mmCIF file of C-alpha atoms in Angstrom:
data_model
loop_
_atom_site.group_PDB
_atom_site.id
_atom_site.type_symbol
_atom_site.label_atom_id
_atom_site.label_comp_id
_atom_site.label_asym_id
_atom_site.label_seq_id
_atom_site.Cartn_x
_atom_site.Cartn_y
_atom_site.Cartn_z
ATOM 1 C CA MET A 124 34.197 -43.392 -177.007
ATOM 2 C CA ASP A 125 34.110 -39.679 -177.853
ATOM 3 C CA PRO A 126 31.923 -38.555 -180.811
ATOM 4 C CA ALA A 127 34.882 -37.681 -183.036
ATOM 5 C CA HIS A 128 36.439 -41.116 -182.523
ATOM 6 C CA GLU A 129 33.076 -42.820 -183.036
ATOM 7 C CA ALA A 130 32.568 -40.982 -186.351
ATOM 8 C CA ARG A 131 35.830 -42.467 -187.676
ATOM 9 C CA THR A 132 34.943 -46.024 -186.636
ATOM 10 C CA ILE A 133 33.114 -48.694 -188.611
ATOM 11 C CA VAL A 134 31.738 -52.108 -187.702
ATOM 12 C CA VAL A 135 32.707 -55.053 -189.907
ATOM 13 C CA SER A 136 30.711 -58.287 -189.664
ATOM 14 C CA GLY A 137 31.114 -61.527 -191.566
ATOM 15 C CA VAL A 138 34.797 -61.907 -190.718
ATOM 16 C CA PRO A 139 35.812 -65.566 -191.294
ATOM 17 C CA GLN A 140 36.656 -67.115 -187.950
ATOM 18 C CA LYS A 141 38.355 -70.439 -188.623
ATOM 19 C CA GLU A 142 40.740 -69.883 -191.496
ATOM 20 C CA LEU A 143 43.450 -67.821 -189.774
ATOM 21 C CA ASP A 144 44.441 -67.004 -186.225
ATOM 22 C CA CYS A 145 43.024 -63.778 -184.840
ATOM 23 C CA ARG A 146 46.193 -61.717 -185.153
ATOM 24 C CA ARG A 147 46.728 -62.746 -188.764
ATOM 25 C CA MET A 148 43.076 -62.040 -189.611
ATOM 26 C CA ALA A 149 43.336 -58.581 -188.034
ATOM 27 C CA ASP A 150 46.311 -57.876 -190.312
ATOM 28 C CA LYS A 151 44.320 -59.002 -193.356
ATOM 29 C CA LEU A 152 41.463 -56.672 -192.419
ATOM 30 C CA VAL A 153 43.801 -53.700 -192.027
ATOM 31 C CA ILE A 154 45.407 -54.400 -195.413
ATOM 32 C CA HIS A 155 41.968 -54.766 -197.035
ATOM 33 C CA PHE A 156 40.657 -51.453 -195.692
ATOM 34 C CA GLN A 157 43.798 -49.593 -196.713
ATOM 35 C CA LYS A 158 43.412 -50.564 -200.381
ATOM 36 C CA ALA A 159 42.132 -48.057 -202.912
ATOM 37 C CA LYS A 160 39.710 -50.572 -204.452
ATOM 38 C CA SER A 161 38.073 -50.865 -201.044
ATOM 39 C CA ALA A 162 37.749 -47.050 -200.949
ATOM 40 C CA GLY A 163 39.937 -47.258 -197.847
ATOM 41 C CA GLY A 164 42.731 -45.270 -196.269
ATOM 42 C CA ASP A 165 45.028 -45.170 -193.263
ATOM 43 C CA VAL A 166 43.813 -47.272 -190.339
ATOM 44 C CA GLU A 167 44.425 -45.883 -186.864
ATOM 45 C CA LYS A 168 43.553 -49.069 -185.002
ATOM 46 C CA ILE A 169 41.560 -52.284 -185.197
ATOM 47 C CA LYS A 170 39.834 -54.260 -182.464
ATOM 48 C CA TYR A 171 39.578 -57.933 -183.358
ATOM 49 C CA PRO A 172 38.447 -60.288 -182.021
ATOM 50 C CA THR A 173 35.559 -58.718 -180.124
ATOM 51 C CA ARG A 174 32.989 -60.307 -177.868
ATOM 52 C CA ILE A 175 30.752 -60.717 -180.913
ATOM 53 C CA LYS A 176 31.882 -63.557 -183.158
ATOM 54 C CA GLY A 177 32.923 -62.509 -186.643
ATOM 55 C CA VAL A 178 32.786 -58.779 -185.851
ATOM 56 C CA ALA A 179 35.638 -56.248 -185.886
ATOM 57 C CA TYR A 180 35.812 -52.519 -185.093
ATOM 58 C CA ILE A 181 38.078 -50.452 -187.329
ATOM 59 C CA THR A 182 38.995 -46.814 -186.700
ATOM 60 C CA PHE A 183 40.418 -44.732 -189.550
ATOM 61 C CA GLU A 184 42.610 -41.664 -189.191
ATOM 62 C CA GLU A 185 40.116 -39.572 -191.162
ATOM 63 C CA LYS A 186 36.334 -39.479 -190.976
ATOM 64 C CA GLU A 187 36.101 -39.098 -194.759
ATOM 65 C CA VAL A 188 37.605 -42.563 -195.198
ATOM 66 C CA ALA A 189 35.070 -44.104 -192.819
ATOM 67 C CA ASP A 190 32.282 -42.423 -194.788
ATOM 68 C CA ARG A 191 33.703 -43.613 -198.085
ATOM 69 C CA VAL A 192 34.098 -47.325 -197.284
ATOM 70 C CA LEU A 193 30.405 -47.477 -196.401
ATOM 71 C CA THR A 194 29.503 -46.725 -200.017
ATOM 72 C CA VAL A 195 31.366 -49.707 -201.475
ATOM 73 C CA GLU A 196 30.530 -53.415 -201.377
ATOM 74 C CA GLN A 197 33.357 -55.017 -199.436
ATOM 75 C CA LEU A 198 34.718 -58.421 -200.467
ATOM 76 C CA LEU A 199 37.602 -59.845 -198.448
ATOM 77 C CA ALA A 200 39.949 -61.763 -200.733
ATOM 78 C CA ASP A 201 43.459 -63.068 -200.038
ATOM 79 C CA LYS A 202 45.594 -65.955 -201.236
ATOM 80 C CA GLU A 203 45.662 -67.323 -197.685
ATOM 81 C CA LEU A 204 41.864 -67.570 -197.637
ATOM 82 C CA GLU A 205 40.011 -70.486 -199.196
ATOM 83 C CA ARG A 206 37.455 -68.225 -200.863
ATOM 84 C CA GLU A 207 36.206 -64.653 -201.022
ATOM 85 C CA TYR A 208 34.120 -63.424 -198.093
ATOM 86 C CA PRO A 209 31.522 -60.639 -198.432
ATOM 87 C CA LEU A 210 31.740 -58.241 -195.491
ATOM 88 C CA THR A 211 28.898 -56.200 -194.033
ATOM 89 C CA VAL A 212 30.111 -52.730 -193.075
ATOM 90 C CA TYR A 213 28.188 -50.011 -191.255
ATOM 91 C CA ARG A 214 28.803 -46.994 -189.084
ATOM 92 C CA PHE A 215 29.713 -47.568 -185.455
ATOM 93 C CA SER A 216 27.238 -46.556 -182.750
ATOM 94 C CA GLN A 217 26.442 -47.588 -179.198
ATOM 95 C CA GLU A 218 23.633 -49.749 -180.599
ATOM 96 C CA VAL A 219 26.167 -52.315 -181.768
ATOM 97 C CA PHE A 220 26.618 -53.440 -178.174
ATOM 98 C CA CYS A 221 23.147 -55.025 -178.325
ATOM 99 C CA TYR A 222 23.695 -57.482 -181.149
ATOM 100 C CA ALA A 223 21.007 -59.893 -182.351
ATOM 101 C CA HIS A 224 21.010 -63.071 -184.438
ATOM 102 C CA ALA A 225 17.865 -64.392 -186.123
ATOM 103 C CA GLU A 226 16.485 -66.715 -188.755
ATOM 104 C CA VAL A 227 13.946 -65.249 -191.187
ATOM 105 C CA ASP A 228 11.381 -67.280 -193.101
ATOM 106 C CA LEU A 229 10.755 -65.664 -196.504
ATOM 107 C CA SER A 230 8.272 -68.275 -197.740
ATOM 108 C CA LEU A 231 5.463 -65.686 -197.653
ATOM 109 C CA PHE A 232 7.284 -63.844 -200.440
ATOM 110 C CA SER A 233 8.268 -64.840 -203.937
ATOM 111 C CA ALA A 234 11.711 -65.164 -202.443
ATOM 112 C CA ASP A 235 14.736 -64.956 -204.717
ATOM 113 C CA GLU A 236 18.182 -63.403 -204.599
ATOM 114 C CA LYS A 237 16.752 -60.169 -206.017
ATOM 115 C CA LEU A 238 14.591 -59.834 -202.887
ATOM 116 C CA VAL A 239 17.563 -60.561 -200.634
ATOM 117 C CA LYS A 240 19.719 -58.042 -202.493
ATOM 118 C CA GLY A 241 17.054 -55.379 -202.025
ATOM 119 C CA LEU A 242 16.857 -56.118 -198.308
ATOM 120 C CA ARG A 243 20.632 -55.785 -198.025
ATOM 121 C CA THR A 244 20.591 -52.460 -199.857
ATOM 122 C CA ARG A 245 17.902 -50.984 -197.587
ATOM 123 C CA ASN A 246 19.270 -52.493 -194.373
ATOM 124 C CA ARG A 247 23.017 -52.043 -194.546
ATOM 125 C CA ALA A 248 23.561 -52.552 -190.826
ATOM 126 C CA VAL A 249 22.147 -56.088 -191.058
ATOM 127 C CA ARG A 250 24.194 -58.983 -192.358
ATOM 128 C CA ILE A 251 21.901 -61.247 -194.429
ATOM 129 C CA SER A 252 23.060 -64.687 -195.521
ATOM 130 C CA PRO A 253 22.383 -66.122 -198.998
ATOM 131 C CA LEU A 254 18.881 -67.519 -199.500
ATOM 132 C CA GLN A 255 18.641 -71.173 -198.472
ATOM 133 C CA ALA A 256 16.645 -73.899 -200.195
ATOM 134 C CA ASN A 257 13.985 -73.749 -197.464
ATOM 135 C CA GLN A 258 13.379 -70.037 -198.226
ATOM 136 C CA ARG A 259 15.141 -68.899 -195.056
ATOM 137 C CA VAL A 260 18.037 -66.557 -194.384
ATOM 138 C CA GLN A 261 20.189 -65.935 -191.340
ATOM 139 C CA VAL A 262 20.450 -62.315 -190.221
ATOM 140 C CA GLU A 263 22.543 -60.534 -187.620
ATOM 141 C CA GLY A 264 23.185 -56.968 -186.570
ATOM 142 C CA PRO A 265 22.272 -54.324 -183.991
ATOM 143 C CA PHE A 266 18.903 -55.001 -182.417
ATOM 144 C CA THR A 267 17.414 -51.737 -183.699
ATOM 145 C CA ALA A 268 18.541 -52.600 -187.232
ATOM 146 C CA ILE A 269 16.858 -56.009 -186.985
ATOM 147 C CA LYS A 270 13.629 -54.254 -185.951
ATOM 148 C CA LYS A 271 13.874 -51.978 -189.008
ATOM 149 C CA LEU A 272 14.355 -55.050 -191.211
ATOM 150 C CA ARG A 273 11.168 -56.498 -189.741
ATOM 151 C CA GLU A 274 9.272 -53.309 -190.576
ATOM 152 C CA ASP A 275 10.676 -53.438 -194.106
ATOM 153 C CA LEU A 276 9.421 -57.009 -194.559
ATOM 154 C CA LEU A 277 5.979 -56.154 -193.218
ATOM 155 C CA GLN A 278 5.770 -53.228 -195.630
ATOM 156 C CA LEU A 279 6.725 -55.497 -198.529
ATOM 157 C CA LEU A 280 3.998 -57.957 -197.525
ATOM 158 C CA GLU A 281 1.427 -55.213 -197.368
ATOM 159 C CA THR A 282 2.446 -53.800 -200.750
ATOM 160 C CA SER A 283 2.366 -57.246 -202.341
ATOM 161 C CA GLN A 284 -1.096 -57.933 -200.955
ATOM 162 C CA ARG A 285 -2.387 -54.549 -202.139
ATOM 163 C CA GLU A 286 -1.071 -55.165 -205.650
ATOM 164 C CA LYS A 287 -2.750 -58.576 -205.746
ATOM 165 C CA SER A 288 -6.012 -57.015 -204.615
ATOM 166 C CA VAL A 289 -5.856 -54.324 -207.309
ATOM 167 C CA THR A 290 -5.077 -56.936 -209.969
ATOM 168 C CA ALA A 291 -8.020 -59.043 -208.834
ATOM 169 C CA ARG A 292 -10.376 -56.058 -209.041
ATOM 170 C CA GLU A 293 -9.125 -55.151 -212.504
ATOM 171 C CA ARG A 294 -9.745 -58.685 -213.696
ATOM 172 C CA GLN A 295 -13.236 -58.648 -212.222
ATOM 173 C CA SER A 296 -14.100 -55.262 -213.741
ATOM 174 C CA SER A 297 -12.861 -56.284 -217.189
ATOM 175 C CA ARG A 298 -14.756 -59.549 -217.151
ATOM 176 C CA VAL A 299 -17.192 -59.977 -220.065
ATOM 177 C CA VAL A 300 -20.604 -61.020 -218.788
ATOM 178 C CA THR A 301 -22.788 -63.122 -221.076
ATOM 179 C CA PRO A 302 -26.544 -63.419 -220.763
ATOM 180 C CA GLU A 303 -26.041 -66.992 -219.595
ATOM 181 C CA GLN A 304 -23.935 -65.745 -216.700
ATOM 182 C CA GLY A 305 -26.694 -63.326 -215.754
ATOM 183 C CA ALA A 306 -24.639 -61.146 -213.397
ATOM 184 C CA ALA A 307 -22.591 -57.986 -213.664
ATOM 185 C CA PRO A 308 -19.144 -57.571 -212.048
ATOM 186 C CA PHE A 309 -19.319 -57.231 -208.251
ATOM 187 C CA SER A 310 -23.029 -57.949 -208.231
ATOM 188 C CA SER A 311 -22.606 -60.911 -205.880
ATOM 189 C CA GLU A 312 -21.734 -60.672 -202.217
ATOM 190 C CA ALA A 313 -18.445 -62.485 -202.778
ATOM 191 C CA ASP A 314 -17.412 -60.058 -205.515
ATOM 192 C CA ALA A 315 -18.344 -57.026 -203.450
ATOM 193 C CA SER A 316 -16.530 -58.387 -200.461
ATOM 194 C CA SER A 317 -13.332 -59.057 -202.417
ATOM 195 C CA ALA A 318 -13.545 -55.640 -204.064
ATOM 196 C CA GLU A 319 -13.583 -53.767 -200.796
ATOM 197 C CA ALA A 320 -10.988 -55.317 -198.512
ATOM 198 C CA CYS A 321 -7.561 -54.549 -197.145
ATOM 199 C CA LEU A 322 -5.057 -56.620 -195.221
ATOM 200 C CA ILE A 323 -3.037 -55.913 -192.085
ATOM 201 C CA TRP A 324 -0.173 -58.150 -190.955
ATOM 202 C CA LEU A 325 0.275 -58.487 -187.206
ATOM 203 C CA ASP A 326 2.666 -60.421 -185.018
ATOM 204 C CA THR A 327 0.745 -63.551 -184.000
ATOM 205 C CA ASN A 328 1.602 -63.175 -180.326
ATOM 206 C CA VAL A 329 0.492 -59.547 -180.378
ATOM 207 C CA PHE A 330 -2.790 -60.527 -182.028
ATOM 208 C CA ARG A 331 -3.396 -63.282 -179.476
ATOM 209 C CA TYR A 332 -2.691 -60.819 -176.687
ATOM 210 C CA ILE A 333 -5.162 -58.343 -178.188
ATOM 211 C CA GLN A 334 -7.833 -61.031 -178.491
ATOM 212 C CA HIS A 335 -7.217 -62.132 -174.905
ATOM 213 C CA VAL A 336 -6.739 -58.782 -173.150
ATOM 214 C CA ARG A 337 -7.799 -55.915 -175.442
ATOM 215 C CA LYS A 338 -10.571 -57.474 -177.523
ATOM 216 C CA ASP A 339 -13.160 -54.863 -176.515
ATOM 217 C CA ASP A 340 -10.906 -52.040 -177.739
ATOM 218 C CA PHE A 341 -10.250 -53.847 -181.023
ATOM 219 C CA ASP A 342 -13.943 -54.544 -181.574
ATOM 220 C CA TRP A 343 -14.783 -50.910 -180.810
ATOM 221 C CA ILE A 344 -12.518 -49.712 -183.638
ATOM 222 C CA LEU A 345 -14.157 -52.166 -186.044
ATOM 223 C CA LYS A 346 -17.622 -50.998 -184.979
ATOM 224 C CA LYS A 347 -16.621 -47.343 -185.230
ATOM 225 C CA HIS A 348 -15.699 -47.759 -188.902
ATOM 226 C CA ASP A 349 -18.431 -50.338 -189.591
ATOM 227 C CA VAL A 350 -16.005 -52.965 -190.864
ATOM 228 C CA GLN A 351 -15.677 -56.700 -190.348
ATOM 229 C CA ALA A 352 -12.438 -58.554 -189.701
ATOM 230 C CA THR A 353 -11.429 -62.079 -190.636
ATOM 231 C CA THR A 354 -8.108 -63.584 -189.612
ATOM 232 C CA HIS A 355 -5.652 -66.110 -190.942
ATOM 233 C CA VAL A 356 -2.834 -67.327 -188.703
ATOM 234 C CA GLY A 357 0.327 -68.267 -190.572
ATOM 235 C CA GLY A 358 3.169 -69.043 -188.183
ATOM 236 C CA GLU A 359 4.558 -65.925 -186.545
ATOM 237 C CA LEU A 360 2.277 -63.626 -188.579
ATOM 238 C CA THR A 361 -1.477 -63.233 -188.554
ATOM 239 C CA GLY A 362 -3.269 -61.629 -191.469
ATOM 240 C CA VAL A 363 -6.298 -59.512 -190.531
ATOM 241 C CA THR A 364 -8.538 -58.792 -193.510
ATOM 242 C CA LEU A 365 -10.902 -55.820 -193.153
ATOM 243 C CA LYS A 366 -14.027 -55.883 -195.296
ATOM 244 C CA LYS A 367 -16.811 -53.421 -195.979
ATOM 245 C CA ARG A 368 -19.377 -54.285 -198.611
ATOM 246 C CA TYR A 369 -21.497 -51.229 -199.287
ATOM 247 C CA GLN A 370 -19.409 -48.088 -198.838
ATOM 248 C CA GLY A 371 -16.206 -46.593 -200.130
ATOM 249 C CA LEU A 372 -12.699 -47.890 -199.619
ATOM 250 C CA TRP A 373 -11.729 -44.708 -197.778
ATOM 251 C CA GLN A 374 -13.421 -46.049 -194.624
ATOM 252 C CA LEU A 375 -11.385 -49.234 -194.864
ATOM 253 C CA GLU A 376 -8.222 -47.184 -195.140
ATOM 254 C CA ALA A 377 -9.257 -45.106 -192.106
ATOM 255 C CA ALA A 378 -9.954 -48.262 -190.105
ATOM 256 C CA LYS A 379 -6.673 -49.797 -191.230
ATOM 257 C CA LEU A 380 -4.689 -46.696 -190.231
ATOM 258 C CA GLU A 381 -6.323 -46.463 -186.803
ATOM 259 C CA ILE A 382 -5.809 -50.175 -186.107
ATOM 260 C CA GLU A 383 -2.161 -50.015 -187.152
ATOM 261 C CA GLN A 384 -1.507 -47.017 -184.911
ATOM 262 C CA TRP A 385 -3.369 -48.595 -181.999
ATOM 263 C CA VAL A 386 -1.561 -51.949 -182.376
ATOM 264 C CA SER A 387 1.788 -50.153 -182.564
ATOM 265 C CA ASN A 388 1.033 -48.385 -179.292
ATOM 266 C CA VAL A 389 -0.064 -51.629 -177.615
ATOM 267 C CA GLN A 390 2.987 -53.484 -178.916
ATOM 268 C CA SER A 391 5.407 -50.822 -177.692
ATOM 269 C CA HIS A 392 4.457 -51.658 -174.092
ATOM 270 C CA LEU A 393 4.705 -55.442 -174.450
ATOM 271 C CA ARG A 394 7.503 -57.892 -173.846
ATOM 272 C CA ILE A 395 7.883 -61.651 -173.777
ATOM 273 C CA GLU A 396 9.277 -63.747 -170.960
ATOM 274 C CA THR A 397 10.015 -67.358 -171.875
ATOM 275 C CA ILE A 398 9.764 -70.305 -169.488
ATOM 276 C CA ASN A 399 11.652 -73.306 -170.822
ATOM 277 C CA TYR A 400 11.236 -76.945 -169.922
ATOM 278 C CA GLU A 401 13.109 -79.978 -171.184
ATOM 279 C CA LYS A 402 10.733 -82.918 -170.768
ATOM 280 C CA ASP A 403 7.235 -83.374 -172.180
ATOM 281 C CA PHE A 404 5.711 -84.408 -168.866
ATOM 282 C CA GLU A 405 6.861 -81.109 -167.317
ATOM 283 C CA GLU A 406 4.597 -79.067 -169.613
ATOM 284 C CA ASP A 407 1.440 -79.887 -167.655
ATOM 285 C CA LYS A 408 3.075 -78.839 -164.389
ATOM 286 C CA PHE A 409 4.232 -75.514 -165.767
ATOM 287 C CA LEU A 410 0.887 -74.859 -167.460
ATOM 288 C CA GLN A 411 -0.982 -75.577 -164.234
ATOM 289 C CA ALA A 412 1.314 -73.182 -162.367
ATOM 290 C CA CYS A 413 0.675 -70.521 -165.031
ATOM 291 C CA LYS A 414 -3.095 -71.064 -164.762
ATOM 292 C CA ASP A 415 -2.972 -70.695 -160.998
ATOM 293 C CA VAL A 416 -0.946 -67.475 -161.200
ATOM 294 C CA SER A 417 -2.915 -65.986 -164.118
ATOM 295 C CA CYS A 418 -5.975 -65.361 -161.912
ATOM 296 C CA GLY A 419 -4.190 -62.331 -160.484
ATOM 297 C CA PHE A 420 -2.880 -61.079 -163.845
ATOM 298 C CA PRO A 421 -5.746 -60.311 -166.250
ATOM 299 C CA GLY A 422 -3.331 -58.319 -168.437
ATOM 300 C CA VAL A 423 -0.950 -61.234 -169.040
ATOM 301 C CA LEU A 424 -1.292 -63.981 -171.646
ATOM 302 C CA PHE A 425 0.630 -67.255 -171.464
ATOM 303 C CA THR A 426 0.934 -69.363 -174.613
ATOM 304 C CA PRO A 427 2.392 -72.893 -174.719
ATOM 305 C CA VAL A 428 4.837 -73.454 -177.557
ATOM 306 C CA GLU A 429 6.869 -76.572 -178.234
ATOM 307 C CA GLY A 430 9.509 -76.760 -175.513
ATOM 308 C CA HIS A 431 8.573 -73.528 -173.740
ATOM 309 C CA ILE A 432 5.814 -71.181 -172.641
ATOM 310 C CA ASP A 433 5.634 -67.541 -173.771
ATOM 311 C CA ILE A 434 4.479 -65.027 -171.176
ATOM 312 C CA ILE A 435 3.185 -61.835 -172.843
ATOM 313 C CA GLY A 436 2.321 -58.566 -171.148
ATOM 314 C CA ASN A 437 3.906 -55.378 -169.881
ATOM 315 C CA SER A 438 7.370 -55.602 -168.383
ATOM 316 C CA SER A 439 6.506 -55.486 -164.673
ATOM 317 C CA ASP A 440 3.540 -57.864 -164.929
ATOM 318 C CA CYS A 441 5.548 -60.416 -166.925
ATOM 319 C CA TYR A 442 8.383 -60.303 -164.423
ATOM 320 C CA LEU A 443 6.078 -60.745 -161.424
ATOM 321 C CA PHE A 444 4.117 -63.463 -163.222
ATOM 322 C CA CYS A 445 7.275 -65.486 -163.861
ATOM 323 C CA GLN A 446 8.531 -64.994 -160.318
ATOM 324 C CA LEU A 447 5.247 -66.322 -158.927
ATOM 325 C CA VAL A 448 5.369 -69.306 -161.286
ATOM 326 C CA LYS A 449 8.881 -69.935 -160.030
ATOM 327 C CA ILE A 450 7.674 -69.834 -156.420
ATOM 328 C CA GLN A 451 4.733 -72.081 -157.304
ATOM 329 C CA MET A 452 7.022 -74.662 -158.886
ATOM 330 C CA LYS A 453 9.433 -74.566 -155.952
ATOM 331 C CA SER A 454 6.543 -74.994 -153.534
ATOM 332 C CA SER A 455 5.130 -77.986 -155.401
ATOM 333 C CA LEU A 456 8.574 -79.564 -155.618
ATOM 334 C CA HIS A 457 9.149 -78.984 -151.902
ATOM 335 C CA ASP A 458 5.844 -80.694 -151.124
ATOM 336 C CA LYS A 459 6.784 -83.562 -153.404
ATOM 337 C CA ASP A 460 10.215 -83.868 -151.817
ATOM 338 C CA SER A 461 8.574 -84.066 -148.397
ATOM 339 C CA TRP A 462 6.278 -86.816 -149.616
ATOM 340 C CA LEU A 463 9.132 -88.656 -151.313
ATOM 341 C CA SER A 464 11.175 -88.610 -148.099
ATOM 342 C CA THR A 465 8.544 -90.878 -146.505
ATOM 343 C CA SER A 466 7.863 -92.968 -149.596
ATOM 344 C CA PRO A 467 10.012 -95.687 -151.183
ATOM 345 C CA GLY A 468 11.230 -95.460 -154.749
ATOM 346 C CA PRO A 469 13.935 -93.431 -156.529
ATOM 347 C CA THR A 470 13.269 -90.195 -158.394
ATOM 348 C CA ASP A 471 15.397 -87.792 -160.417
ATOM 349 C CA MET A 472 14.946 -84.168 -159.329
ATOM 350 C CA SER A 473 18.351 -82.952 -160.525
ATOM 351 C CA TYR A 474 16.891 -80.753 -163.275
ATOM 352 C CA TYR A 475 14.848 -78.754 -160.799
ATOM 353 C CA SER A 476 17.517 -78.646 -158.115
ATOM 354 C CA THR A 477 20.136 -77.033 -160.333
ATOM 355 C CA GLY A 478 18.214 -75.383 -163.165
ATOM 356 C CA ARG A 479 19.857 -74.025 -166.301
ATOM 357 C CA THR A 480 21.719 -71.275 -164.566
ATOM 358 C CA GLY A 481 23.550 -73.651 -162.288
ATOM 359 C CA GLU A 482 22.114 -71.931 -159.237
ATOM 360 C CA PRO A 483 20.334 -73.949 -156.539
ATOM 361 C CA ASN A 484 16.585 -74.315 -157.102
ATOM 362 C CA SER A 485 16.548 -71.952 -160.076
ATOM 363 C CA LEU A 486 13.750 -72.153 -162.596
ATOM 364 C CA PRO A 487 15.057 -72.119 -166.180
ATOM 365 C CA MET A 488 13.857 -68.835 -167.628
ATOM 366 C CA THR A 489 15.050 -66.573 -170.380
ATOM 367 C CA SER A 490 13.778 -63.169 -171.370
ATOM 368 C CA ASN A 491 13.681 -61.275 -174.623
ATOM 369 C CA SER A 492 14.195 -57.539 -174.425
ATOM 370 C CA ASP A 493 11.419 -56.761 -176.901
ATOM 371 C CA MET A 494 8.179 -58.105 -178.219
ATOM 372 C CA HIS A 495 9.112 -57.715 -181.866
ATOM 373 C CA ARG A 496 9.493 -60.748 -184.090
ATOM 374 C CA MET A 497 10.059 -61.305 -187.735
ATOM 375 C CA PRO A 498 7.730 -62.531 -190.475
ATOM 376 C CA GLY A 499 7.398 -66.254 -190.924
ATOM 377 C CA ASN A 500 8.659 -68.654 -188.300
ATOM 378 C CA MET A 501 11.513 -66.419 -187.230
ATOM 379 C CA LEU A 502 12.197 -65.286 -183.750
ATOM 380 C CA TYR A 503 15.208 -63.736 -182.164
ATOM 381 C CA SER A 504 17.417 -66.676 -181.334
ATOM 382 C CA SER A 505 19.964 -64.743 -179.318
ATOM 383 C CA MET A 506 20.980 -61.286 -178.237
ATOM 384 C CA HIS A 507 24.438 -60.266 -177.149
ATOM 385 C CA CYS A 508 25.042 -57.105 -175.138
ATOM 386 C CA ASP A 509 28.685 -56.171 -175.452
ATOM 387 C CA ASN A 510 30.987 -53.617 -173.893
ATOM 388 C CA TRP A 511 34.027 -52.195 -175.649
ATOM 389 C CA SER A 512 36.606 -51.621 -172.956
ATOM 390 C CA GLU A 513 38.428 -49.017 -175.043
ATOM 391 C CA ARG A 514 35.457 -46.732 -175.603
#
């Protein structure tokens, strides 16, 4: 698609999929985006359906119209529809062809609709569902937009923690000390420690990788700034609290900044490969294969999770690691098949002989294109890379 055409095109997500047939729904979308109350105008063409469910591409005759509709909250309403449907609208770019779906756990926040509304306002390219009773929301959008949403959530966590810390210090400093209490504010080690602390939120897998592979580098930064670190693992996020008892907070801030920059650099080179298995008894076999292979990969961490194993490291090492595990599993199965051919008794090897891809002797593996995950128990559940034939 040429730049001029791309500038006149918008992406619309949240299109209802089951109420009308595709052609009728495309007509409804065109009518909606031609209305004045939608800040619309003449539509040159629409592409719906696309390879991404619930997503349409609309091209206007004038760029000004495309710019204008992005400034208005879009609500699709029609007498043929059972209810009104909020639409998420954002500018078209090539990034839309890598589309991600995810579930986000907001239980670490004081989650309410006000929080969700703020996230929608700051992340217009991400479609965010209403808040559920379990404090979770479903999100979808271009992969880069999902990553920006993650950064937004991490920033909110950090701000919230900083505000709580300031409030706690103010309460301590305003405390009235009686002779019976016999201590001034911050005179105890616990008070001093709580007064001089700051919190960093890290992806749990990234933190585990750092502890396994880059611990010496992490410890060197702590020693350089003379700070101590305590950790608290909470699902997909790990909180690292930096403490310094006897000197100013500026050193904590310097340590925090250096750690954040260093972790960001480490994380930018990481990816996750996922090895899936379907039966509980298979876990031990896969773990043993990973242990055998890991001797030659000191820069790779494998972590068992329910139903799968995460392989964490740089792209080439992860790929080679998984290929060697695949060979190891095939070899062990071949040896077992040879033994079974001379031994009585039935066995079911169909899972290993076909694999999830349907190819002979394929090991079921999936890969995520990036290390980044979301706060809480969220992880990218799927990614769709699309191609628009008309571009």
